[in-house]
mmCIF file of C-alpha atoms and ligand atoms in Angstrom:
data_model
loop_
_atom_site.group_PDB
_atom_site.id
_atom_site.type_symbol
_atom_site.label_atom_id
_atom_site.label_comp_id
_atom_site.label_asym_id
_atom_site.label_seq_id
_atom_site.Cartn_x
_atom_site.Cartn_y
_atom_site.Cartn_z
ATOM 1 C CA UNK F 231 0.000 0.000 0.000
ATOM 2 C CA UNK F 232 1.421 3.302 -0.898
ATOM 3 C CA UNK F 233 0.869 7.070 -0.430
ATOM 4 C CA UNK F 234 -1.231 8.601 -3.043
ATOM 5 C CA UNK F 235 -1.754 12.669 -3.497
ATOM 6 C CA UNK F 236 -3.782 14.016 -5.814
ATOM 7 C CA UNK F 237 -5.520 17.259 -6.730
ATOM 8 C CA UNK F 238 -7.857 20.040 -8.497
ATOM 9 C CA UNK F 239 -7.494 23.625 -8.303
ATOM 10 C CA UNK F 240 -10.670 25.133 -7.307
ATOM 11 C CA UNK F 241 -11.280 27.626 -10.596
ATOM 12 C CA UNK F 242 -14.374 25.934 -11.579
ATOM 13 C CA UNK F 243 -16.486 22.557 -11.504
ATOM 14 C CA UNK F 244 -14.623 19.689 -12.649
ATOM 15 C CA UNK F 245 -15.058 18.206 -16.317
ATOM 16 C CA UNK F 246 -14.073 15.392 -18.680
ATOM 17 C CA UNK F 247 -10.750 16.451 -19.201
ATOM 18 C CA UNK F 248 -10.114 15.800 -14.899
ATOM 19 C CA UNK F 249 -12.610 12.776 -15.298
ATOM 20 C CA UNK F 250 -10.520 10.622 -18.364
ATOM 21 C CA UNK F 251 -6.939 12.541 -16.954
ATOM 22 C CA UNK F 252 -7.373 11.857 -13.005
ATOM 23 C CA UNK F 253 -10.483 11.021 -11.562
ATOM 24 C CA UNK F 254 -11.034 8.037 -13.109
ATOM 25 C CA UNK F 255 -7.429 6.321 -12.029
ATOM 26 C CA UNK F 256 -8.362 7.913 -8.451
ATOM 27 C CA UNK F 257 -11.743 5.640 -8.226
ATOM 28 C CA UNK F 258 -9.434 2.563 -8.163
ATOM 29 C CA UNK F 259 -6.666 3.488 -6.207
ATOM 30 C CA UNK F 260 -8.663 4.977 -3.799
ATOM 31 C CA UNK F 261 -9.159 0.984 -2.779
ATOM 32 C CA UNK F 262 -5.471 0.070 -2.922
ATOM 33 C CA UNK F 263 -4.003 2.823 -1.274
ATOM 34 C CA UNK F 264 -4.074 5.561 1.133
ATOM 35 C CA UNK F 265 -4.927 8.686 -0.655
ATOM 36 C CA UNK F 266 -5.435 11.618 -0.074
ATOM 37 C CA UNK F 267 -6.925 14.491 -2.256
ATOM 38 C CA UNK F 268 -6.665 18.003 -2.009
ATOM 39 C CA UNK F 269 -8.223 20.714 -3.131
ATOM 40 C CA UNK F 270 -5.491 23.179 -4.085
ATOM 41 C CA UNK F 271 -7.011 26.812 -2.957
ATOM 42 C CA UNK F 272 -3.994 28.400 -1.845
ATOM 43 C CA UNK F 273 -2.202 27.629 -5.830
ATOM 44 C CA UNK F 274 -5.548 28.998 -7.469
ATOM 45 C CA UNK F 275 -5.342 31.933 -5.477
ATOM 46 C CA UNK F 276 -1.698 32.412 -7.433
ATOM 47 C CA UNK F 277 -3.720 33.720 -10.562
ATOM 48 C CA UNK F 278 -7.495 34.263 -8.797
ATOM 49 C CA UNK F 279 -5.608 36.415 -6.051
ATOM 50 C CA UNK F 280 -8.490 38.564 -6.642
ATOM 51 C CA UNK F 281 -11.376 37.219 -6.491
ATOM 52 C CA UNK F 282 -11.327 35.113 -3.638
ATOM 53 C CA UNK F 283 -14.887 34.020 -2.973
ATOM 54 C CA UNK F 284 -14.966 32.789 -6.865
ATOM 55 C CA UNK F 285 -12.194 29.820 -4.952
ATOM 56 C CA UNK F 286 -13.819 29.486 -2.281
ATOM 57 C CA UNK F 287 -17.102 28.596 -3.926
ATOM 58 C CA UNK F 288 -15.517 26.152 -5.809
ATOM 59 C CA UNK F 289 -14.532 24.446 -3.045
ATOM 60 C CA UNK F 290 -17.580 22.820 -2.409
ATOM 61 C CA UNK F 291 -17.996 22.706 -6.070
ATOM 62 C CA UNK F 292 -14.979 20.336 -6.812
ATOM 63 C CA UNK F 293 -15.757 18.318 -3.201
ATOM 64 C CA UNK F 294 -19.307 17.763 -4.237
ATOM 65 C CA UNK F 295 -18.285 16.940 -7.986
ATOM 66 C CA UNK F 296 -15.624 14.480 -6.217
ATOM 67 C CA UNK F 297 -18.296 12.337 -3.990
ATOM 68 C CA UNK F 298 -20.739 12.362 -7.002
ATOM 69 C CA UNK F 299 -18.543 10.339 -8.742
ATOM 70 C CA UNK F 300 -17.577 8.083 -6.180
ATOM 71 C CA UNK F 301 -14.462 9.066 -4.476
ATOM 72 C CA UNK F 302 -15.635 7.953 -0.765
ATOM 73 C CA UNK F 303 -12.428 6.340 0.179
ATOM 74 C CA UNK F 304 -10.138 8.729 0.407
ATOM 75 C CA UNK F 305 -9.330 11.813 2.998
ATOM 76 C CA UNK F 306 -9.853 15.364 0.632
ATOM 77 C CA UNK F 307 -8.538 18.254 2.537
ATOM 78 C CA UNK F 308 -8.215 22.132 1.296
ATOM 79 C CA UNK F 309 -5.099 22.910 1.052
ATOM 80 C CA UNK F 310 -4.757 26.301 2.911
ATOM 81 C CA UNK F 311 -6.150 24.937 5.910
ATOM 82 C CA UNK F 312 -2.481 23.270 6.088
ATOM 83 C CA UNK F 313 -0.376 25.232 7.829
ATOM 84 C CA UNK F 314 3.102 23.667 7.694
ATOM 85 C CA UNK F 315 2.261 24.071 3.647
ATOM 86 C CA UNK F 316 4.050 27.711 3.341
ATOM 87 C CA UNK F 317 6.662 26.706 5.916
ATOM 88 C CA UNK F 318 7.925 23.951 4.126
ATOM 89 C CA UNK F 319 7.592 26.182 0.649
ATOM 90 C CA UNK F 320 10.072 28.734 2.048
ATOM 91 C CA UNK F 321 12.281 26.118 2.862
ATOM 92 C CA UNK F 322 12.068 24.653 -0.489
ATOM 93 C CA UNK F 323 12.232 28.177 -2.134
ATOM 94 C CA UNK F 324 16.141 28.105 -1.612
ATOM 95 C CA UNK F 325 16.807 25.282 -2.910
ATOM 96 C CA UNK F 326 15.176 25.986 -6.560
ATOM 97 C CA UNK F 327 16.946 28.648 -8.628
ATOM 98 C CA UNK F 328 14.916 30.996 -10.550
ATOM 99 C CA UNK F 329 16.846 30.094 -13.897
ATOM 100 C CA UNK F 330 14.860 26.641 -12.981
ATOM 101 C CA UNK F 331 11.535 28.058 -11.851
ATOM 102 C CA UNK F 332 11.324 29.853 -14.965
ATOM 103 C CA UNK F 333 12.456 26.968 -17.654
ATOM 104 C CA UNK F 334 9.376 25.035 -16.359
ATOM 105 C CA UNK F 335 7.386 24.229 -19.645
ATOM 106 C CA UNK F 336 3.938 24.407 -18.033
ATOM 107 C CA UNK F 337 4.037 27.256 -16.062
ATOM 108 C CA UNK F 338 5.832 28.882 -19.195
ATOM 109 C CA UNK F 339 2.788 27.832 -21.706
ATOM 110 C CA UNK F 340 0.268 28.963 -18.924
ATOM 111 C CA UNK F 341 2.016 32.240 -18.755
ATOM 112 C CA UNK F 342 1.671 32.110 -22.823
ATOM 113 C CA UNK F 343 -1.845 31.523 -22.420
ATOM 114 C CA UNK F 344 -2.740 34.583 -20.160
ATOM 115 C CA UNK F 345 -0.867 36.550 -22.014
ATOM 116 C CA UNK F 346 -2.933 38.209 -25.075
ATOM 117 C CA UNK F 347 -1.734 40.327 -21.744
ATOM 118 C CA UNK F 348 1.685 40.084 -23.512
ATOM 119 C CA UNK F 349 2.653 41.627 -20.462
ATOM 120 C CA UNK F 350 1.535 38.758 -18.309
ATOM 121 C CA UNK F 351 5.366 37.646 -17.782
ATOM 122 C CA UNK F 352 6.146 40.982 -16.296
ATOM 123 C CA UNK F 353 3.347 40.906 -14.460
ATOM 124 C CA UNK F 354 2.853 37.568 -13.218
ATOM 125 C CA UNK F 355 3.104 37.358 -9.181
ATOM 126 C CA UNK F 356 5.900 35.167 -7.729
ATOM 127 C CA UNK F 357 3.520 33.155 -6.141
ATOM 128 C CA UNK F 358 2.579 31.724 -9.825
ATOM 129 C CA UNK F 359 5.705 31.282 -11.092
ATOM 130 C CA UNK F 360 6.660 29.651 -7.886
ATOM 131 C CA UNK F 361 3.699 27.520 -7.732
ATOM 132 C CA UNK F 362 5.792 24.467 -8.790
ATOM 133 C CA UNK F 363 7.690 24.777 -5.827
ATOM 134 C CA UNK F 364 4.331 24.514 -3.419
ATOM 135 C CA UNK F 365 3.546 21.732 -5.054
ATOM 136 C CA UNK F 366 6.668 19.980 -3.940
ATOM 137 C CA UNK F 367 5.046 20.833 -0.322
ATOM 138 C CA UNK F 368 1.723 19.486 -0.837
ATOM 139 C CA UNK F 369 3.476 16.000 -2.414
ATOM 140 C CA UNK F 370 6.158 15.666 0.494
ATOM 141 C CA UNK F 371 3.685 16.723 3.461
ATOM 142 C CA UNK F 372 2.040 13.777 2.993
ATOM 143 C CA UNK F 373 5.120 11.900 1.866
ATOM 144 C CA UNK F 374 3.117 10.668 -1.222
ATOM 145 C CA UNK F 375 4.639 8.707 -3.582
ATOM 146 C CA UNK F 376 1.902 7.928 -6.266
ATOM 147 C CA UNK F 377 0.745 10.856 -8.354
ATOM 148 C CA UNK F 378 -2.113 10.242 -10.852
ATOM 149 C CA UNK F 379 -2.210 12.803 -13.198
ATOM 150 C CA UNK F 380 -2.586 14.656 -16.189
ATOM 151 C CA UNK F 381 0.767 14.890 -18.834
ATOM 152 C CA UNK F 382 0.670 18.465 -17.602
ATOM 153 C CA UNK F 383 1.641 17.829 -14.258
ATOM 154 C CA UNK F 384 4.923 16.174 -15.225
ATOM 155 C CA UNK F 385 7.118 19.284 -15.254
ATOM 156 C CA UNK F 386 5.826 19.719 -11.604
ATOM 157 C CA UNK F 387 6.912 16.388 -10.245
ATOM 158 C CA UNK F 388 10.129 16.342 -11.857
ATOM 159 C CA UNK F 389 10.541 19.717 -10.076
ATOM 160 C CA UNK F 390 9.279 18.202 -6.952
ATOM 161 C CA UNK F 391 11.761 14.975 -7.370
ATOM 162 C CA UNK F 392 14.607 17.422 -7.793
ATOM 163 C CA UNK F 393 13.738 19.494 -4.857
ATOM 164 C CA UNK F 394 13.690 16.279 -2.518
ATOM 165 C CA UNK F 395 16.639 14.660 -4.142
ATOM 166 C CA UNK F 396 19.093 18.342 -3.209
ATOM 167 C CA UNK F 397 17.116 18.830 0.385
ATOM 168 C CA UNK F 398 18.451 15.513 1.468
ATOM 169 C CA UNK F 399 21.304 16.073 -0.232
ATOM 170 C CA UNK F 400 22.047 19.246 1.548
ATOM 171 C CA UNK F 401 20.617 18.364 4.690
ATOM 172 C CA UNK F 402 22.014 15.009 4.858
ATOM 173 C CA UNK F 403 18.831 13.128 5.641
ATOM 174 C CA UNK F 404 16.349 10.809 4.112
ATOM 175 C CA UNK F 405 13.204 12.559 5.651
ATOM 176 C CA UNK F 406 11.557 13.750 2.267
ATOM 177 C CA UNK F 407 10.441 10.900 -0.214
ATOM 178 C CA UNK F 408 10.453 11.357 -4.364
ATOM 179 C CA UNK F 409 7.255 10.448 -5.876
ATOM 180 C CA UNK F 410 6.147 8.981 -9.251
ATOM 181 C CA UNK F 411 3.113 10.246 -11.598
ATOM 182 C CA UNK F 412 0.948 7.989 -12.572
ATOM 183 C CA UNK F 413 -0.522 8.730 -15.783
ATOM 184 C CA UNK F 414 -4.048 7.302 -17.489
ATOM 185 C CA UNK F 415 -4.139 6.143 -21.667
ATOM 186 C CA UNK F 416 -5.526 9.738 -22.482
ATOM 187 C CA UNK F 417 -3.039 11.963 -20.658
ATOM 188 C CA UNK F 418 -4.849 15.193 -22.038
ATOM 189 C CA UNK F 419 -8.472 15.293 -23.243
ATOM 190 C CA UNK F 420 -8.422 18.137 -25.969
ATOM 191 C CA UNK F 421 -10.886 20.832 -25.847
ATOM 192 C CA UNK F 422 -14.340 20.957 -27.264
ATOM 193 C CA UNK F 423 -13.108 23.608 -29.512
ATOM 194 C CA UNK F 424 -10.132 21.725 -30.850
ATOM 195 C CA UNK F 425 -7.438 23.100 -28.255
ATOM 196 C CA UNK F 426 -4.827 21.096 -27.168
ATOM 197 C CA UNK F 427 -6.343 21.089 -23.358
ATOM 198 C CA UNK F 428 -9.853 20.988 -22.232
ATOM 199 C CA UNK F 429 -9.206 23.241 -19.229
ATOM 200 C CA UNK F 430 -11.327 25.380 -16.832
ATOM 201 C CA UNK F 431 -9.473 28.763 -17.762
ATOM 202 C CA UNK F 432 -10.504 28.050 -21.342
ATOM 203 C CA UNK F 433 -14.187 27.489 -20.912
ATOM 204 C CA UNK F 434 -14.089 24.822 -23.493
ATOM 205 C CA UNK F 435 -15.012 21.466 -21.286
ATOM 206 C CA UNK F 436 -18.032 19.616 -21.105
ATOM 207 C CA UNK F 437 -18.641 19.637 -17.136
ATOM 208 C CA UNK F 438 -19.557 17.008 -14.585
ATOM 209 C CA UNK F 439 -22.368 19.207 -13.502
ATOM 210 C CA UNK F 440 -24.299 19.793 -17.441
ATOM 211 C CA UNK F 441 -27.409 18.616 -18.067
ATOM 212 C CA UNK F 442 -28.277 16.498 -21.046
ATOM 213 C CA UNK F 443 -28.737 19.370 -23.253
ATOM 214 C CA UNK F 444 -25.803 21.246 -22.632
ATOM 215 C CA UNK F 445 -23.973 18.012 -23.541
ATOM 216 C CA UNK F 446 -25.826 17.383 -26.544
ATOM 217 C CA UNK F 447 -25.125 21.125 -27.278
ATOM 218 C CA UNK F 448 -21.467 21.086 -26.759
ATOM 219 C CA UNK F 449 -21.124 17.577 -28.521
ATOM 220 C CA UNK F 450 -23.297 19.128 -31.531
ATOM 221 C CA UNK F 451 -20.848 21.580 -31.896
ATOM 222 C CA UNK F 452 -17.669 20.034 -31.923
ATOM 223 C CA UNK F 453 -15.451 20.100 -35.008
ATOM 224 C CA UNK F 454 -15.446 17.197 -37.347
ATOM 225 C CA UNK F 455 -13.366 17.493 -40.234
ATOM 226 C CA UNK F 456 -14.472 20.748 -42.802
ATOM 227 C CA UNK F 457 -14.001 18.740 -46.020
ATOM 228 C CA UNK F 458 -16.878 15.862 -44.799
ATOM 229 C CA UNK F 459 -19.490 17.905 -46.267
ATOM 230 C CA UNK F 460 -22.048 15.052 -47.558
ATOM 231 C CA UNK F 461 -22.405 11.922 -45.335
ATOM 232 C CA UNK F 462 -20.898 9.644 -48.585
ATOM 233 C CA UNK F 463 -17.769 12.044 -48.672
ATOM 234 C CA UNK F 464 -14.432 10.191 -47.596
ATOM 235 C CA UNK F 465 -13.889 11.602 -43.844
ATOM 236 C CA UNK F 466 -10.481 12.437 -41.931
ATOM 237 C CA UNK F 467 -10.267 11.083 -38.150
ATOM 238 C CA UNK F 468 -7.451 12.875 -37.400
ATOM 239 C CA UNK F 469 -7.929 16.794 -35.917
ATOM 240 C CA UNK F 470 -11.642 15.610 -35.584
ATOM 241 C CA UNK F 471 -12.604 16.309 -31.786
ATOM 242 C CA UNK F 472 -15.765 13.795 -32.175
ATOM 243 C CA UNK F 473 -13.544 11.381 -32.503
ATOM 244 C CA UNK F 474 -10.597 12.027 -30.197
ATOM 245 C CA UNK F 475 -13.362 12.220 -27.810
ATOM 246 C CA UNK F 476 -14.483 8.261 -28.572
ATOM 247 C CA UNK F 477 -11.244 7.148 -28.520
ATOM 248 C CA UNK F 478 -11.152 8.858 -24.998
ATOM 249 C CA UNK F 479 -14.455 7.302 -23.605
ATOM 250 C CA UNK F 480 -15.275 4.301 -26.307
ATOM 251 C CA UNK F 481 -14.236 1.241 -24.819
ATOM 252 C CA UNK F 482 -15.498 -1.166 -27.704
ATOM 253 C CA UNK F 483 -12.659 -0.580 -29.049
ATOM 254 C CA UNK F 484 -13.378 -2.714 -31.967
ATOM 255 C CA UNK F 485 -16.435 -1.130 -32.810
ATOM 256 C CA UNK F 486 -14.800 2.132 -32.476
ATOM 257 C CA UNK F 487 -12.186 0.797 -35.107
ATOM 258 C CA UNK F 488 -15.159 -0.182 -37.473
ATOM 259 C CA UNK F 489 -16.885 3.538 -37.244
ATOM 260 C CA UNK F 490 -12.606 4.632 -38.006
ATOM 261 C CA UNK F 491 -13.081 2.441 -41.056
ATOM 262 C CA UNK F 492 -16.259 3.575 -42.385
ATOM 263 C CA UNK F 493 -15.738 7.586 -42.213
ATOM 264 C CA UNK F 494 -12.501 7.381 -44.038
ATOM 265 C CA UNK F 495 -14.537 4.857 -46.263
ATOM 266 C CA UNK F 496 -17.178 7.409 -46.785
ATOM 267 C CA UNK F 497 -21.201 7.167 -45.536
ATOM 268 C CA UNK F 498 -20.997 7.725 -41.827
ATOM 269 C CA UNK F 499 -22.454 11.255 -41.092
ATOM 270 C CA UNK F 500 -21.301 13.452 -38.387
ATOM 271 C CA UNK F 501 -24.703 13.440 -36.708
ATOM 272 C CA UNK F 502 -24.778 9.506 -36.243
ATOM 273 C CA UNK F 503 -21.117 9.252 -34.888
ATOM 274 C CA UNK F 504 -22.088 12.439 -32.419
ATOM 275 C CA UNK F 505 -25.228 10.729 -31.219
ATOM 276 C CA UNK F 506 -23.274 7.909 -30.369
ATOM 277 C CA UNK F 507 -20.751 10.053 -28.653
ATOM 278 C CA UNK F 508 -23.620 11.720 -27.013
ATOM 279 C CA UNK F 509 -24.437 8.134 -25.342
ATOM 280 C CA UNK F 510 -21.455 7.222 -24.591
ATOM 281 C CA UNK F 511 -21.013 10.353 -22.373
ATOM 282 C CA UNK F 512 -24.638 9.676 -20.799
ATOM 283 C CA UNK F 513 -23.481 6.445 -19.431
ATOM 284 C CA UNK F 514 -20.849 8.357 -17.581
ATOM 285 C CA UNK F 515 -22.728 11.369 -16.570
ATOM 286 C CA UNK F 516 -26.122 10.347 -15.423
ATOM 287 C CA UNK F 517 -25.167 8.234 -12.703
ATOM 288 C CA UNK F 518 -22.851 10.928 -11.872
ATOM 289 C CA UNK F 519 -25.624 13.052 -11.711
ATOM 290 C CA UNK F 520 -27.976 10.749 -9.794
ATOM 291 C CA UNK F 521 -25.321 10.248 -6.783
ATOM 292 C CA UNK F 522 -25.008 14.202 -6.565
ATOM 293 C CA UNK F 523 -28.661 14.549 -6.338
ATOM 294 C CA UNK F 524 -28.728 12.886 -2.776
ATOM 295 C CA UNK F 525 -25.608 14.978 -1.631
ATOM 296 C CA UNK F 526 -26.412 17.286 1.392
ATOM 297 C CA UNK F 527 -23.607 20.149 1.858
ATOM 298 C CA UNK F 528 -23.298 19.842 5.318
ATOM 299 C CA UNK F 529 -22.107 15.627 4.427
ATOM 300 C CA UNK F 530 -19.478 17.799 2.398
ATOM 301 C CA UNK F 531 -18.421 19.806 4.689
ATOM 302 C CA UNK F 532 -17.881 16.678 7.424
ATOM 303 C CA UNK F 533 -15.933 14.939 5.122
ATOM 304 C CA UNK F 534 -13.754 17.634 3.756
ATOM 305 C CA UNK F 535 -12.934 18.775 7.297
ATOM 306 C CA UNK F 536 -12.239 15.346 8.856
ATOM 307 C CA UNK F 537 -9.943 15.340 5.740
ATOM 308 C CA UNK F 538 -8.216 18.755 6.584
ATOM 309 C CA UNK F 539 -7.596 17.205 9.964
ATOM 310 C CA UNK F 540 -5.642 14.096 9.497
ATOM 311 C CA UNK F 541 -3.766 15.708 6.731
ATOM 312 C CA UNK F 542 -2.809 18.362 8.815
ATOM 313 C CA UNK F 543 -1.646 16.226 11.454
ATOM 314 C CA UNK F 544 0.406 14.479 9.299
ATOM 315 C CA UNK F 545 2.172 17.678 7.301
ATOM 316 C CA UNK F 546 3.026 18.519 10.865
ATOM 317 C CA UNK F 547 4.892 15.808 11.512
ATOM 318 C CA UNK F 548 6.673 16.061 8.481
ATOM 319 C CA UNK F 549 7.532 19.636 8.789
ATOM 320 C CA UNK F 550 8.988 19.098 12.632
ATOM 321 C CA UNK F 551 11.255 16.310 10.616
ATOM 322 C CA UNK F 552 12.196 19.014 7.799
ATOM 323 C CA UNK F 553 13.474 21.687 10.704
ATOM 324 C CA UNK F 554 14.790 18.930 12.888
ATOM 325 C CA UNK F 555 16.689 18.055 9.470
ATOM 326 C CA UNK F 556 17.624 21.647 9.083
ATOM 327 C CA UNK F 557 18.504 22.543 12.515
ATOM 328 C CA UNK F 558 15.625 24.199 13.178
ATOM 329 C CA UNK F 559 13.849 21.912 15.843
ATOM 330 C CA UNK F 560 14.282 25.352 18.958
ATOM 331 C CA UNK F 561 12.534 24.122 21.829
ATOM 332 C CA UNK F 562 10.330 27.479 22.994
ATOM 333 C CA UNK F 563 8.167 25.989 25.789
HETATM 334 P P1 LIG U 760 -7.032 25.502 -14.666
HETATM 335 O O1 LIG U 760 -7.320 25.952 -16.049
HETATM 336 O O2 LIG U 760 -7.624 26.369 -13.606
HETATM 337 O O3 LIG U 760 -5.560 25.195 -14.425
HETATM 338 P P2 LIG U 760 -7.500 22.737 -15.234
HETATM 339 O O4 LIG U 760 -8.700 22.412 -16.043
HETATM 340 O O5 LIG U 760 -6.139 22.741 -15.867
HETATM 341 O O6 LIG U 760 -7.790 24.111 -14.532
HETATM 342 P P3 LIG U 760 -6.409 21.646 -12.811
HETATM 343 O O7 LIG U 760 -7.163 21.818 -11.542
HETATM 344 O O8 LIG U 760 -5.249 22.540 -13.085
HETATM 345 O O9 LIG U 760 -7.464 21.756 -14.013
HETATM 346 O O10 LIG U 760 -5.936 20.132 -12.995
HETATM 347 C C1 LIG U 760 -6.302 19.095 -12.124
HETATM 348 C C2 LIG U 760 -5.834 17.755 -12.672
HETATM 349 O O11 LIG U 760 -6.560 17.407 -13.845
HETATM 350 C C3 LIG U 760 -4.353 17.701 -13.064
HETATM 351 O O12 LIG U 760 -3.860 16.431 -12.746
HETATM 352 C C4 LIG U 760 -4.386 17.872 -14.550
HETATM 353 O O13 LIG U 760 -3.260 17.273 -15.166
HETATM 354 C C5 LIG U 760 -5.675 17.128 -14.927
HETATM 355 N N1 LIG U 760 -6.268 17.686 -16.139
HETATM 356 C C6 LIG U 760 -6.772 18.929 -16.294
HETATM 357 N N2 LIG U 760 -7.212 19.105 -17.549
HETATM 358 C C7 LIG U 760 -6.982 17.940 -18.215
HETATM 359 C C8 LIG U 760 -7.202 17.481 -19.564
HETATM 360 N N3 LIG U 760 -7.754 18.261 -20.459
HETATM 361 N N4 LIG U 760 -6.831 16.212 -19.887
HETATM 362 C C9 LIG U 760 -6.273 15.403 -18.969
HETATM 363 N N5 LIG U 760 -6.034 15.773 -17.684
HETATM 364 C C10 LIG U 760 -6.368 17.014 -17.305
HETATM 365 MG MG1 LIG U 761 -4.304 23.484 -14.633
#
């Protein structure tokens, strides 16, 4: 049994891109393992510094959205209810040069994608660009070693790896753990809109939380391929969201092979192969949908704080090894 962290910034409701990138590896391990998963407040506040109550909301959004799918076995915390969390950042800050913090590829195409500010970069608070380097506190503060997430969050636990690997180095101890991602077949679901993420920031997600006719909406007006213009024309699978979107959720694969077969072929119309999609998403959704129904908020709020508790208690720990580790361990009372 190992140590699994996980997590969601709280920016808005959680949506297929989490569900096929995350959530649906954290359903099974939540069996095999401890996990824990937390709901990272404190790193959305990094770019939503100002509007606070839009995180805070979301909160309960993303805890609600995580017991309607079925995550009941795990402890889900918020992460700035952790308080050795920016104690064990500062420590980490020094060991992380800013030449590194900046070369990070994610932060560097999130600070691309904020910028039609083209100013963004000069802009941009240290907290964000820094945000890697909290991350390496939530992952050791738990001393997790299993990370399942999406191919974005690779730059981040390489970071993290690097940042254990020189603190025990440096401090000559074993204290901090490296971790390992664990990533699921579709490592990044792309937008509805053809982007290369579906993502909250973008807006271009089909949500946990729409109702059937948003999702037929949305699924209606995904891009196909422009040159499939009558249903007997030869079609391209490639670029065509419809279906990078089956191959995401279709699990008869064979079928799924056959429908390949006959668009390229010619005769399969983009309405039939969306109204499949459209199923296929159903059979995810509604019962998704029918556990959130019987969710009362104050349930959510037990659970989350239980969950705030134990993973508190066990960041502290960690943190009095970290300063014990760094000479820091004064004795006051
Ligand atoms: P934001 O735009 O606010 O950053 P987001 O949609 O990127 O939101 P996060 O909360 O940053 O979502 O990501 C939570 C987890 O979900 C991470 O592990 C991330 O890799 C994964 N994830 C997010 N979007 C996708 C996607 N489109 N495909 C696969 N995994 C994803
Ligand atoms: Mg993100």
């Amino acid at each position: 049994m190992s140590i699994v962290l996980t997590g969601d910034r709280p920016t808005g409701p959680l949506h297929l891109g989490h569900y096929i990138g995350s959530l649906k590896n954290r359903l099974d391990l939540q069996h095999k393992h401890q996990m824990y998963i937390m709901i990272a407040d404190t790193q959305a506040l990094t770019d939503y510094f100002d509007r606070p109550q839009f995180v805070r909301d979301n909160i309960w959004q993303i805890a609600q959205d995580y017991l309607a799918i079925g995550l009941d076995a795990c402890d889900i915390f918020i992460q700035s209810t952790i308080k050795a969390l920016p104690e064990l950042t500062m420590y980490y800050m020094n060991l992380v040069t800013l030449a590194r913090v900046t070369r990070n590829p994610t932060v560097k195409a999130e600070l691309k994608q904020k910028a039609s500010k083209e100013s963004f970069e000069q802009s941009a608070p240290c907290g964000f660009v820094c945000y890697p380097i909290s991350q390496a506190a939530d992952i050791t503060c738990v001393q997790a070693e299993l990370i399942p997430v999406g191919i974005d969050q690779l730059p981040m636990i390489e970071q993290a790896n690097e940042i254990v690997r020189k603190f025990n180095s440096m401090y000559k101890t074993d204290v901090l753990k490296e971790s390992q991602a664990i990533l699921s077949e579709t490592s990044r679901l792309i937008g509805i809109d053809g982007n290369a993420k579906a993502s909250k920031s973008l807006n271009n997600c089909i949500f946990l939380i729409d109702s059937p006719d948003v999702v037929k909406q949305k699924v209606m007006s995904m891009y196909t391929d422009p040159n499939h213009i009558r249903v007997s024309d030869p079609g391209n699978v490639k670029n065509n969201v419809v279906f990078h979107y089956l191959e995401a959720f279709y699990e008869d694969k064979e079928d799924l092979a056959a429908m390949k077969a006959h668009y390229k072929k010619g005769g399969l119309g983009d309405v039939t192969i969306k109204q499949k999609l459209i199923g296929i998403l159903e059979n995810i959704l509604e019962p998704i949908r029918e556990r959130r129904s019987k969710i009362k908020q104050t349930d959510v709020e037990a659970i989350v704080y239980a969950g705030c508790k134990k993973a508190s208690k066990t960041a502290h720990e960690v943190l009095y090894k970290v300063k014990e580790a760094m000479h820091l361990n004064f004795d006051i009372n």
